[in-house]
């Protein structure tokens, strides 16, 4: 039964998984009961809104919200282990020898999510061992299970050194944050993994196994476990690489910077510290796809014979807002196709779903040409600075909306529903979701109207080319581009979107096929003067490269500046100019330019 699955303290689920299970029952009261039961086991509580979406009435949602608020408060003291059970546990561990056996039993007692203790009980257990490092480890483990945390200072007093007391205080302060963590690998499993890697004679084989272990999203390690694994290799570059990879899987991140001691140089230590700082501020909120699911997806796509079929499946996988991938997983999927244009397209699509964006260089390395790498970098820069603040509609909510409108008739009714959906200021959509809704109608005038309406609600405007592609005619695309360029947010500044790739490629080919320099120059001048056109710096660079005379390149670079959507990357165009005088002239132009 589903309730048994949620009650089992060894089970953990993503919000998406719970949503799918709850959808199997019909009664609102049953759904509410299951939603409450599931909350303990959720690994991505920031996505728990997906479970809220399974409840139909506001009353039920309020009830669930009250439950969560109560749950997040201190645990009821009445739930602490009974004196009888505690004394049995205490006596059993007291009689054990050696200390390692006691530590194993104490660790298991505190890690058992069915156990709760008063501070007094936890203190008695921790005093069964005397070594400072053991006491500190157990004090941290115990905090989850404490029913009277206002008395936790008593546990702090069991530590001898001020450094240990400070470390415990930092741990308590950082504890929580809205989501449960993975559980560190058991000693038995860890020792088996360690010995397997230790027995390898080739460093490259060891590195491969260690990389796989840290990339495996089902694995979690304590800092001590990660440290032991990393010490199996000796070169600093390998250790630094593994230390970065391991960070995702660390269950006691307050101790992570102890891994700096494994690095010999200060530069290496600084790089690791910078990585951690960026990781904590730069990753997406999703949980990467489990290895089992990823391998099934990978094999399904790998077995397709047609590149078009593979591209379709890969595009759907990256566009599916329920999917999240590590950079390593995304790179494996993208390598299933070899054409540069396909890889670049997939790399851009994948960025939304990457859980460890500090490792996204693994995806960039799949591109052969510098132009493609520059294009991808420009995309990322815009992605990190653009887009609305709303959260895209959940898949469950979107699918319900889509099916409702799809089943409507006539077209006027569909148009009314679609207009209402895009005009509803509480709705937000990804470009992919908006494009699917817009394609429910076929008349170009209707599609153009909806495309304009949708722009307010788009959460990933750097992918808005998907909406442009729903319009068959170039004139409609041009009108949409003008609308987007003139779109004013609350601050009054324009939000620009570069020319869609399909349109840009067509433009590039048309100018490339002109044989005389003057023809190319004239055509490029017209395009840069066209106020409906906007380009990324990488696109402008490609176009200007079609002429070779430096004076012409300088003229076009100046003309292009108006249309550049990512001016922080405009330095790419300076590379087109050979002389310092030309670069200085362009720099002076940019400095004096006013919109």
Coordinates of C-alpha atoms in Angstrom, one line a residue:
X1 CA 0.0 0.0 0.0
X2 CA 1.1 3.6 -0.6
X3 CA 0.7 4.5 3.0
X4 CA 3.1 1.7 4.0
X5 CA 5.6 3.0 1.5
X6 CA 5.5 6.5 3.0
X7 CA 5.5 5.2 6.6
X8 CA 8.6 3.1 6.0
X9 CA 11.5 5.2 7.4
X10 CA 14.0 3.6 5.0
X11 CA 12.2 5.0 2.0
X12 CA 12.8 8.4 0.5
X13 CA 11.1 10.0 -2.5
X14 CA 11.2 13.1 -4.7
X15 CA 8.2 15.4 -4.8
X16 CA 7.6 14.2 -8.4
X17 CA 7.5 10.6 -7.4
X18 CA 5.1 11.3 -4.5
X19 CA 2.8 13.2 -6.8
X20 CA 2.7 10.2 -9.2
X21 CA 1.8 7.8 -6.4
X22 CA -0.9 10.1 -4.9
X23 CA -2.5 10.5 -8.3
X24 CA -3.4 6.8 -8.1
X25 CA -6.0 7.5 -5.4
X26 CA -9.2 9.5 -6.0
X27 CA -10.6 10.7 -2.7
X28 CA -9.5 14.1 -1.5
X29 CA -9.2 13.0 2.1
X30 CA -7.0 10.0 1.1
X31 CA -4.8 12.3 -0.9
X32 CA -4.4 14.7 2.0
X33 CA -3.6 11.9 4.4
X34 CA -0.9 10.5 2.0
X35 CA 0.5 14.0 1.4
X36 CA 1.0 14.4 5.1
X37 CA 2.6 10.9 5.5
X38 CA 4.9 11.6 2.6
X39 CA 6.5 14.8 3.9
X40 CA 8.9 13.0 6.2
X41 CA 10.4 11.2 3.2
X42 CA 10.8 14.1 0.7
X43 CA 14.3 14.8 -0.5
X44 CA 13.5 18.0 -2.4
X45 CA 11.1 19.9 -0.2
X46 CA 11.5 23.1 -2.3
X47 CA 9.5 21.2 -5.0
X48 CA 6.7 20.0 -2.6
X49 CA 4.3 22.3 -4.4
X50 CA 3.9 19.5 -6.9
X51 CA 2.2 17.5 -4.1
X52 CA 0.0 20.5 -3.2
X53 CA -1.1 20.5 -6.8
X54 CA -2.7 17.0 -6.3
X55 CA -5.3 18.5 -3.9
X56 CA -8.4 20.1 -5.4
X57 CA -9.7 22.2 -2.5
X58 CA -8.1 25.2 -0.9
X59 CA -9.2 23.8 2.5
X60 CA -7.1 20.7 1.9
X61 CA -4.1 22.8 0.8
X62 CA -4.4 24.9 3.9
X63 CA -4.6 21.8 6.1
X64 CA -1.5 20.4 4.5
X65 CA 0.3 23.7 4.9
X66 CA -0.6 23.8 8.7
X67 CA 0.7 20.3 9.0
X68 CA 4.0 21.2 7.4
X69 CA 4.4 24.2 9.6
X70 CA 3.8 22.1 12.7
X71 CA 6.1 19.4 11.4
X72 CA 9.0 21.9 11.0
X73 CA 8.7 23.0 14.7
X74 CA 10.4 21.1 17.4
X75 CA 9.5 17.4 17.7
X76 CA 7.0 16.6 20.5
X77 CA 8.9 15.7 23.6
X78 CA 6.5 12.8 24.2
X79 CA 8.0 11.1 21.2
X80 CA 11.4 10.6 22.8
X81 CA 12.4 7.0 23.5
X82 CA 10.8 5.5 26.6
X83 CA 13.0 5.0 29.6
X84 CA 12.7 1.2 29.3
X85 CA 13.8 1.1 25.7
X86 CA 16.5 3.6 26.3
X87 CA 18.0 1.7 29.3
X88 CA 18.0 -1.5 27.1
X89 CA 19.8 0.4 24.3
X90 CA 22.3 2.0 26.8
X91 CA 23.1 -1.3 28.6
X92 CA 23.6 -3.1 25.3
X93 CA 26.2 -0.5 24.0
X94 CA 27.9 -0.2 27.4
X95 CA 28.8 -3.8 27.4
X96 CA 30.3 -3.8 23.9
X97 CA 34.0 -4.0 23.2
X98 CA 36.0 -2.6 21.4
X99 CA 35.3 1.1 21.0
X100 CA 34.8 0.7 17.3
X101 CA 31.8 -1.6 18.0
X102 CA 30.3 1.0 20.4
X103 CA 30.8 3.7 17.8
X104 CA 29.0 1.6 15.2
X105 CA 26.1 1.0 17.5
X106 CA 25.8 4.6 18.6
X107 CA 26.0 5.8 15.0
X108 CA 23.2 3.4 14.0
X109 CA 21.1 4.5 17.0
X110 CA 21.4 8.2 16.0
X111 CA 21.0 7.5 12.3
X112 CA 17.8 5.5 12.8
X113 CA 15.0 7.9 11.8
X114 CA 12.6 6.1 14.1
X115 CA 14.6 7.0 17.2
X116 CA 14.2 10.3 19.1
X117 CA 16.0 11.2 22.3
X118 CA 16.0 13.9 25.0
X119 CA 19.2 15.8 25.4
X120 CA 19.8 14.0 28.7
X121 CA 19.5 10.6 26.9
X122 CA 21.8 11.7 24.0
X123 CA 24.3 13.0 26.5
X124 CA 24.5 9.7 28.4
X125 CA 25.0 7.8 25.1
X126 CA 27.7 10.1 23.9
X127 CA 29.6 9.8 27.2
X128 CA 30.1 6.1 26.5
X129 CA 33.0 7.1 24.4
X130 CA 35.8 9.5 25.5
X131 CA 37.7 10.6 22.4
X132 CA 36.9 14.1 21.4
X133 CA 36.5 13.4 17.7
X134 CA 34.1 10.5 18.4
X135 CA 32.0 12.7 20.7
X136 CA 31.9 15.5 18.2
X137 CA 30.8 13.1 15.4
X138 CA 28.0 11.6 17.6
X139 CA 26.9 15.1 18.8
X140 CA 26.3 16.1 15.2
X141 CA 24.5 12.9 14.4
X142 CA 22.3 13.2 17.4
X143 CA 20.9 16.7 16.6
X144 CA 18.3 15.4 14.2
X145 CA 16.7 13.2 16.9
X146 CA 16.7 15.7 19.8
X147 CA 13.2 16.5 21.1
X148 CA 14.2 19.3 23.4
X149 CA 16.7 21.3 21.3
X150 CA 16.6 24.3 23.7
X151 CA 18.7 22.1 26.1
X152 CA 21.2 21.0 23.5
X153 CA 23.9 23.2 25.2
X154 CA 24.3 20.2 27.6
X155 CA 25.7 18.2 24.7
X156 CA 28.1 20.9 23.8
X157 CA 29.5 20.7 27.3
X158 CA 30.6 17.1 26.7
X159 CA 33.3 18.5 24.4
X160 CA 36.7 19.4 25.9
X161 CA 38.1 21.8 23.3
X162 CA 36.8 25.2 22.3
X163 CA 37.4 24.4 18.6
X164 CA 35.1 21.3 18.8
X165 CA 32.5 23.4 20.6
X166 CA 32.7 26.0 17.9
X167 CA 32.4 23.4 15.2
X168 CA 29.3 21.9 16.8
X169 CA 27.7 25.4 17.1
X170 CA 28.4 26.0 13.4
X171 CA 26.9 22.6 12.5
X172 CA 23.7 23.4 14.5
X173 CA 23.4 26.8 13.0
X174 CA 23.7 25.4 9.4
X175 CA 21.4 22.4 10.1
X176 CA 18.2 22.2 8.0
X177 CA 17.6 24.6 5.1
X178 CA 14.4 23.1 3.9
X179 CA 15.3 19.7 2.4
X180 CA 16.5 16.4 3.7
X181 CA 20.0 15.2 2.8
X182 CA 21.1 11.8 1.5
X183 CA 22.3 9.2 4.0
X184 CA 26.0 8.5 4.0
X185 CA 27.1 5.1 2.7
X186 CA 27.1 2.4 5.3
X187 CA 30.5 1.3 6.6
X188 CA 30.2 -2.1 5.0
X189 CA 29.4 -0.7 1.5
X190 CA 32.0 1.9 1.8
X191 CA 34.7 -0.5 2.8
X192 CA 33.8 -2.7 -0.2
X193 CA 34.0 0.3 -2.5
X194 CA 37.3 1.4 -1.0
X195 CA 39.0 -2.0 -1.3
X196 CA 37.8 -2.4 -4.9
X197 CA 39.4 0.9 -5.9
X198 CA 42.5 0.4 -3.8
X199 CA 43.2 -2.9 -5.5
X200 CA 43.4 -1.3 -9.0
X201 CA 46.9 -1.1 -10.3
X202 CA 46.3 1.7 -12.9
X203 CA 45.8 5.2 -11.7
X204 CA 43.5 5.9 -14.7
X205 CA 41.3 2.9 -13.6
X206 CA 41.2 4.2 -10.1
X207 CA 40.3 7.7 -11.3
X208 CA 37.5 6.3 -13.5
X209 CA 36.1 4.3 -10.5
X210 CA 36.3 7.3 -8.1
X211 CA 34.7 9.7 -10.7
X212 CA 31.9 7.2 -11.2
X213 CA 31.4 6.8 -7.4
X214 CA 31.1 10.6 -6.8
X215 CA 29.0 11.1 -10.0
X216 CA 26.6 8.4 -8.9
X217 CA 23.6 10.4 -7.6
X218 CA 22.6 7.4 -5.4
X219 CA 25.9 7.7 -3.4
X220 CA 26.4 9.9 -0.4
X221 CA 29.6 10.1 1.8
X222 CA 30.7 11.7 5.0
X223 CA 33.7 14.1 4.7
X224 CA 35.9 11.4 6.3
X225 CA 34.8 8.8 3.7
X226 CA 35.4 11.2 0.8
X227 CA 38.8 12.0 2.2
X228 CA 39.8 8.4 2.4
X229 CA 38.8 7.8 -1.2
X230 CA 40.5 10.9 -2.5
X231 CA 43.8 9.9 -0.8
X232 CA 43.9 6.8 -3.0
X233 CA 45.4 9.1 -5.7
X234 CA 48.4 11.3 -5.1
X235 CA 48.6 14.0 -7.7
X236 CA 47.1 17.3 -6.7
X237 CA 45.2 17.8 -10.0
X238 CA 43.4 14.5 -9.5
X239 CA 42.7 15.2 -5.9
X240 CA 41.3 18.6 -6.7
X241 CA 39.1 17.2 -9.4
X242 CA 37.7 14.5 -7.1
X243 CA 37.2 17.0 -4.2
X244 CA 35.0 19.1 -6.4
X245 CA 33.1 16.1 -7.7
X246 CA 32.5 14.9 -4.2
X247 CA 30.9 18.0 -2.8
X248 CA 27.5 17.2 -4.2
X249 CA 27.4 13.9 -2.2
X250 CA 28.8 15.2 1.2
X251 CA 26.3 14.7 4.1
X252 CA 28.2 16.9 6.5
X253 CA 29.1 19.9 4.4
X254 CA 30.2 21.9 7.5
X255 CA 33.2 19.7 7.6
X256 CA 34.0 19.7 3.9
X257 CA 36.7 22.3 3.8
X258 CA 38.8 19.8 5.8
X259 CA 39.5 18.3 2.4
X260 CA 41.7 21.3 1.7
X261 CA 44.3 19.5 3.8
X262 CA 44.6 16.9 1.1
X263 CA 45.9 19.5 -1.4
X264 CA 49.6 20.6 -1.4
X265 CA 49.5 24.1 -2.8
X266 CA 47.7 27.2 -1.6
X267 CA 46.4 27.7 -5.2
X268 CA 44.7 24.4 -5.1
X269 CA 43.1 25.1 -1.7
X270 CA 41.9 28.5 -2.9
X271 CA 40.4 27.0 -6.0
X272 CA 38.5 24.4 -4.0
X273 CA 37.2 27.1 -1.6
X274 CA 36.0 29.2 -4.6
X275 CA 34.3 26.2 -6.1
X276 CA 32.3 25.5 -2.9
X277 CA 31.3 29.2 -2.6
X278 CA 30.1 29.3 -6.3
X279 CA 28.4 25.9 -5.9
X280 CA 26.3 27.1 -3.0
X281 CA 25.0 30.1 -5.0
X282 CA 24.9 28.8 -8.5
X283 CA 23.1 25.4 -8.8
X284 CA 19.6 24.8 -9.7
X285 CA 17.0 23.5 -7.2
X286 CA 16.2 20.1 -8.8
X287 CA 17.6 16.7 -7.9
X288 CA 19.5 14.9 -10.6
X289 CA 17.9 11.9 -12.2
X290 CA 18.8 8.6 -10.4
X291 CA 21.3 6.4 -12.2
X292 CA 18.8 3.7 -12.9
X293 CA 16.4 6.1 -14.6
X294 CA 19.2 7.8 -16.4
X295 CA 20.7 4.6 -17.8
X296 CA 17.3 3.5 -19.1
X297 CA 16.9 6.9 -20.8
X298 CA 20.4 6.7 -22.2
X299 CA 20.0 3.2 -23.6
X300 CA 16.6 4.0 -25.2
X301 CA 18.0 7.0 -27.1
X302 CA 21.3 5.1 -27.9
X303 CA 19.3 2.3 -29.6
X304 CA 17.6 4.7 -32.1
X305 CA 19.0 4.4 -35.6
X306 CA 17.8 7.8 -36.9
X307 CA 19.6 10.9 -35.7
X308 CA 16.3 12.8 -36.1
X309 CA 14.6 10.4 -33.7
X310 CA 17.5 10.7 -31.3
X311 CA 17.4 14.5 -31.4
X312 CA 13.6 14.4 -30.8
X313 CA 14.0 12.2 -27.7
X314 CA 17.0 14.3 -26.4
X315 CA 15.1 17.5 -26.9
X316 CA 12.1 16.1 -25.0
X317 CA 14.3 14.9 -22.2
X318 CA 15.9 18.3 -21.7
X319 CA 12.6 20.2 -22.1
X320 CA 10.8 18.0 -19.6
X321 CA 10.7 20.3 -16.5
X322 CA 10.5 17.3 -14.2
X323 CA 14.0 16.1 -15.4
X324 CA 17.3 17.3 -13.9
X325 CA 20.7 16.1 -14.8
X326 CA 24.3 16.4 -13.5
X327 CA 26.7 18.0 -16.0
X328 CA 28.2 14.5 -16.4
X329 CA 24.8 13.0 -17.3
X330 CA 24.0 15.8 -19.8
X331 CA 27.4 15.4 -21.5
X332 CA 26.9 11.7 -22.0
X333 CA 23.5 12.3 -23.6
X334 CA 24.8 15.0 -25.8
X335 CA 27.6 12.8 -27.0
X336 CA 25.0 10.5 -28.6
X337 CA 25.0 13.0 -31.5
X338 CA 28.0 14.2 -33.3
X339 CA 27.0 17.2 -35.4
X340 CA 28.2 20.5 -33.9
X341 CA 24.9 22.3 -34.5
X342 CA 23.0 19.5 -32.7
X343 CA 25.4 19.5 -29.8
X344 CA 25.1 23.2 -29.4
X345 CA 21.3 23.2 -29.5
X346 CA 21.2 20.4 -26.9
X347 CA 23.8 22.1 -24.7
X348 CA 21.6 25.2 -24.5
X349 CA 18.5 23.2 -23.8
X350 CA 20.2 21.2 -21.1
X351 CA 21.4 24.2 -19.1
X352 CA 18.0 24.7 -17.3
X353 CA 18.2 21.2 -15.9
X354 CA 21.8 21.1 -14.7
X355 CA 22.1 20.6 -10.9
X356 CA 25.9 21.3 -10.7
X357 CA 26.4 24.2 -13.0
X358 CA 30.0 24.7 -11.8
X359 CA 30.8 21.5 -13.7
X360 CA 29.1 22.7 -16.9
X361 CA 32.5 23.0 -18.6
X362 CA 32.1 19.3 -19.2
X363 CA 29.3 20.1 -21.6
X364 CA 31.2 23.0 -23.2
X365 CA 34.2 20.7 -23.9
X366 CA 31.9 18.7 -26.3
X367 CA 31.9 21.5 -28.8
X368 CA 34.7 21.5 -31.5
X369 CA 34.7 25.2 -32.7
X370 CA 35.5 28.3 -30.7
X371 CA 32.5 30.0 -32.3
X372 CA 30.1 27.4 -30.8
X373 CA 31.8 27.7 -27.4
X374 CA 31.4 31.5 -27.5
X375 CA 27.8 31.1 -28.5
X376 CA 27.1 28.8 -25.6
X377 CA 28.9 31.1 -23.2
X378 CA 26.8 34.0 -24.4
X379 CA 23.7 32.0 -23.9
X380 CA 24.7 31.1 -20.3
X381 CA 25.5 34.8 -19.6
X382 CA 22.0 35.8 -20.8
X383 CA 20.3 32.9 -19.0
X384 CA 21.8 34.0 -15.7
X385 CA 20.7 37.6 -16.1
X386 CA 17.4 37.2 -18.0
X387 CA 14.0 35.6 -17.4
X388 CA 11.1 36.3 -15.2
X389 CA 11.1 35.7 -11.4
X390 CA 8.1 33.3 -11.5
X391 CA 8.3 29.5 -11.3
X392 CA 7.1 27.6 -14.3
X393 CA 3.9 25.7 -14.0
X394 CA 4.4 22.2 -12.8
X395 CA 4.1 19.4 -15.3
X396 CA 0.9 18.1 -13.6
X397 CA -0.7 21.6 -13.7
X398 CA 0.4 22.2 -17.3
X399 CA -0.8 18.8 -18.6
X400 CA -4.2 19.4 -17.1
X401 CA -4.4 22.9 -18.6
X402 CA -3.2 21.6 -22.0
X403 CA -5.7 18.7 -22.1
X404 CA -8.6 21.0 -21.1
X405 CA -7.9 23.5 -23.9
X406 CA -7.1 20.7 -26.5
X407 CA -10.5 19.2 -25.9
X408 CA -12.4 22.5 -26.4
X409 CA -14.3 23.5 -29.5
X410 CA -14.6 25.8 -31.5
X411 CA -11.3 27.6 -32.0
X412 CA -12.8 30.8 -30.5
X413 CA -13.2 29.0 -27.2
X414 CA -9.7 27.7 -27.3
X415 CA -8.4 31.2 -28.0
X416 CA -10.3 32.6 -25.1
X417 CA -8.9 30.0 -22.8
X418 CA -5.3 30.4 -24.1
X419 CA -5.6 34.2 -23.7
X420 CA -6.8 33.8 -20.2
X421 CA -4.0 31.4 -19.4
X422 CA -1.3 33.8 -20.6
X423 CA -3.0 36.9 -19.1
X424 CA -3.3 35.2 -15.7
X425 CA -0.5 37.0 -13.7
X426 CA -0.1 33.9 -11.4
X427 CA 0.8 31.7 -14.4
X428 CA 4.4 31.2 -15.6
X429 CA 5.5 28.9 -18.4
X430 CA 8.8 27.6 -20.0
X431 CA 9.2 28.5 -23.7
X432 CA 8.6 24.8 -24.4
X433 CA 5.3 24.8 -22.5
X434 CA 4.2 28.1 -24.2
X435 CA 5.1 26.7 -27.7
X436 CA 2.9 23.6 -27.1
X437 CA -0.1 25.7 -26.0
X438 CA 0.3 28.0 -29.0
X439 CA 0.4 25.1 -31.4
X440 CA -3.1 24.1 -30.3
X441 CA -4.3 26.8 -32.8
X442 CA -3.1 26.8 -36.4
X443 CA -3.9 30.3 -37.8
X444 CA -0.8 32.4 -37.9
X445 CA -2.6 35.6 -36.7
X446 CA -3.8 33.7 -33.6
X447 CA -0.4 32.2 -32.9
X448 CA 1.2 35.7 -33.2
X449 CA -1.3 37.1 -30.8
X450 CA -0.7 34.4 -28.3
X451 CA 3.1 34.5 -28.7
X452 CA 3.0 38.2 -27.7
X453 CA 0.7 37.5 -24.8
X454 CA 2.9 34.7 -23.6
X455 CA 6.2 36.7 -23.3
X456 CA 5.3 38.2 -19.9
X457 CA 5.1 34.7 -18.4
X458 CA 8.2 33.1 -19.9
X459 CA 10.7 31.9 -17.3
X460 CA 13.5 31.0 -19.8
X461 CA 13.5 33.9 -22.3
X462 CA 16.7 32.7 -23.8
X463 CA 14.8 29.8 -25.2
X464 CA 12.0 32.0 -26.7
X465 CA 13.2 31.0 -30.1
X466 CA 10.9 27.9 -29.6
X467 CA 8.0 30.2 -29.7
X468 CA 9.3 32.1 -32.7
X469 CA 9.5 28.7 -34.5
X470 CA 5.7 28.3 -34.1
X471 CA 5.2 31.1 -36.7
X472 CA 5.5 30.0 -40.3
X473 CA 6.1 33.4 -41.9
X474 CA 9.1 35.7 -41.6
X475 CA 6.9 38.8 -41.4
X476 CA 5.1 37.4 -38.3
X477 CA 8.5 36.5 -36.8
X478 CA 9.7 40.1 -37.5
X479 CA 6.6 41.5 -35.8
X480 CA 7.1 39.3 -32.8
X481 CA 10.8 40.4 -32.6
X482 CA 9.8 44.1 -32.6
X483 CA 7.2 43.4 -29.9
X484 CA 9.8 41.6 -27.8
X485 CA 12.4 44.4 -28.3
X486 CA 9.8 47.0 -27.3
X487 CA 8.5 45.0 -24.3
X488 CA 8.9 47.1 -21.2
X489 CA 9.2 45.6 -17.7
X490 CA 8.4 47.4 -14.6
X491 CA 11.9 49.1 -14.6
X492 CA 11.4 50.5 -18.1
X493 CA 14.4 48.8 -19.7
X494 CA 14.2 46.7 -22.9
X495 CA 14.6 43.0 -22.8
X496 CA 16.2 41.8 -26.0
X497 CA 16.2 38.4 -27.6
X498 CA 18.7 37.5 -30.3
X499 CA 17.6 36.3 -33.7
X500 CA 16.4 32.6 -33.5
X501 CA 19.0 30.2 -34.7
X502 CA 17.0 29.0 -37.7
X503 CA 16.5 32.6 -38.9
X504 CA 20.1 33.5 -38.2
X505 CA 21.4 30.4 -40.1
X506 CA 19.3 31.3 -43.1
X507 CA 20.5 34.9 -43.0
X508 CA 24.2 33.8 -42.7
X509 CA 23.9 31.4 -45.6
X510 CA 22.2 34.0 -47.8
X511 CA 25.0 36.5 -47.3
X512 CA 27.7 33.9 -47.5
X513 CA 26.5 33.0 -51.0
X514 CA 27.1 36.5 -52.2
X515 CA 30.4 36.5 -54.1
X516 CA 31.5 40.1 -54.2
X517 CA 32.7 41.9 -51.1
X518 CA 30.5 45.0 -51.9
X519 CA 27.4 42.7 -52.1
X520 CA 28.2 41.3 -48.7
X521 CA 28.9 44.7 -47.2
X522 CA 25.7 46.2 -48.5
X523 CA 23.6 43.2 -47.3
X524 CA 25.2 43.3 -43.8
X525 CA 24.7 47.1 -43.5
X526 CA 21.0 46.6 -44.3
X527 CA 20.7 43.8 -41.7
X528 CA 22.4 45.8 -38.9
X529 CA 20.4 48.9 -39.7
X530 CA 17.1 46.9 -39.5
X531 CA 15.7 47.8 -36.1
X532 CA 13.7 44.5 -36.0
X533 CA 17.0 42.5 -35.9
X534 CA 18.9 41.7 -32.8
X535 CA 22.0 39.6 -32.5
X536 CA 24.1 38.0 -29.8
X537 CA 27.7 39.1 -29.9
X538 CA 28.7 35.7 -31.2
X539 CA 26.2 36.0 -34.1
X540 CA 27.4 39.5 -35.0
X541 CA 31.0 38.2 -35.0
X542 CA 30.1 35.4 -37.4
X543 CA 28.4 37.8 -39.8
X544 CA 31.1 40.5 -39.8
X545 CA 33.7 37.8 -40.4
X546 CA 32.2 37.4 -43.9
X547 CA 34.0 40.6 -45.0
X548 CA 37.8 40.8 -44.8
X549 CA 38.7 44.5 -45.2
X550 CA 39.4 46.0 -41.7
X551 CA 37.7 49.3 -42.5
X552 CA 34.5 47.5 -43.4
X553 CA 34.7 45.4 -40.3
X554 CA 35.0 48.5 -38.2
X555 CA 32.0 50.1 -39.8
X556 CA 29.9 47.0 -39.3
X557 CA 31.1 46.5 -35.7
X558 CA 29.9 50.0 -34.9
X559 CA 26.5 49.4 -36.7
X560 CA 26.0 46.2 -34.9
X561 CA 26.3 47.6 -31.4
X562 CA 22.7 48.8 -31.3
X563 CA 21.5 45.3 -31.9
X564 CA 23.7 43.4 -29.5
X565 CA 21.7 41.6 -26.8
X566 CA 24.6 40.6 -24.6
X567 CA 26.8 43.7 -24.7
X568 CA 29.0 42.3 -21.9
X569 CA 30.3 39.9 -24.6
X570 CA 30.9 42.6 -27.2
X571 CA 34.6 42.2 -26.6
X572 CA 34.3 39.2 -29.0
X573 CA 34.1 41.7 -31.9
X574 CA 37.3 43.4 -31.0
X575 CA 39.1 40.1 -32.1
X576 CA 38.0 40.8 -35.7
X577 CA 40.2 43.9 -35.8
X578 CA 43.9 43.5 -36.4
X579 CA 45.1 47.1 -35.6
X580 CA 45.2 48.8 -32.3
X581 CA 44.0 52.0 -33.9
X582 CA 40.8 50.2 -35.1
X583 CA 40.2 48.7 -31.7
X584 CA 40.7 52.0 -30.0
X585 CA 38.2 53.7 -32.4
X586 CA 35.6 51.0 -31.7
X587 CA 36.1 51.3 -28.0
X588 CA 35.6 55.1 -28.2
X589 CA 32.4 54.6 -30.2
X590 CA 31.0 52.2 -27.6
X591 CA 31.9 54.5 -24.8
X592 CA 30.1 57.4 -26.4
X593 CA 27.1 55.3 -27.6
X594 CA 23.7 56.2 -26.1
X595 CA 20.6 54.1 -26.6

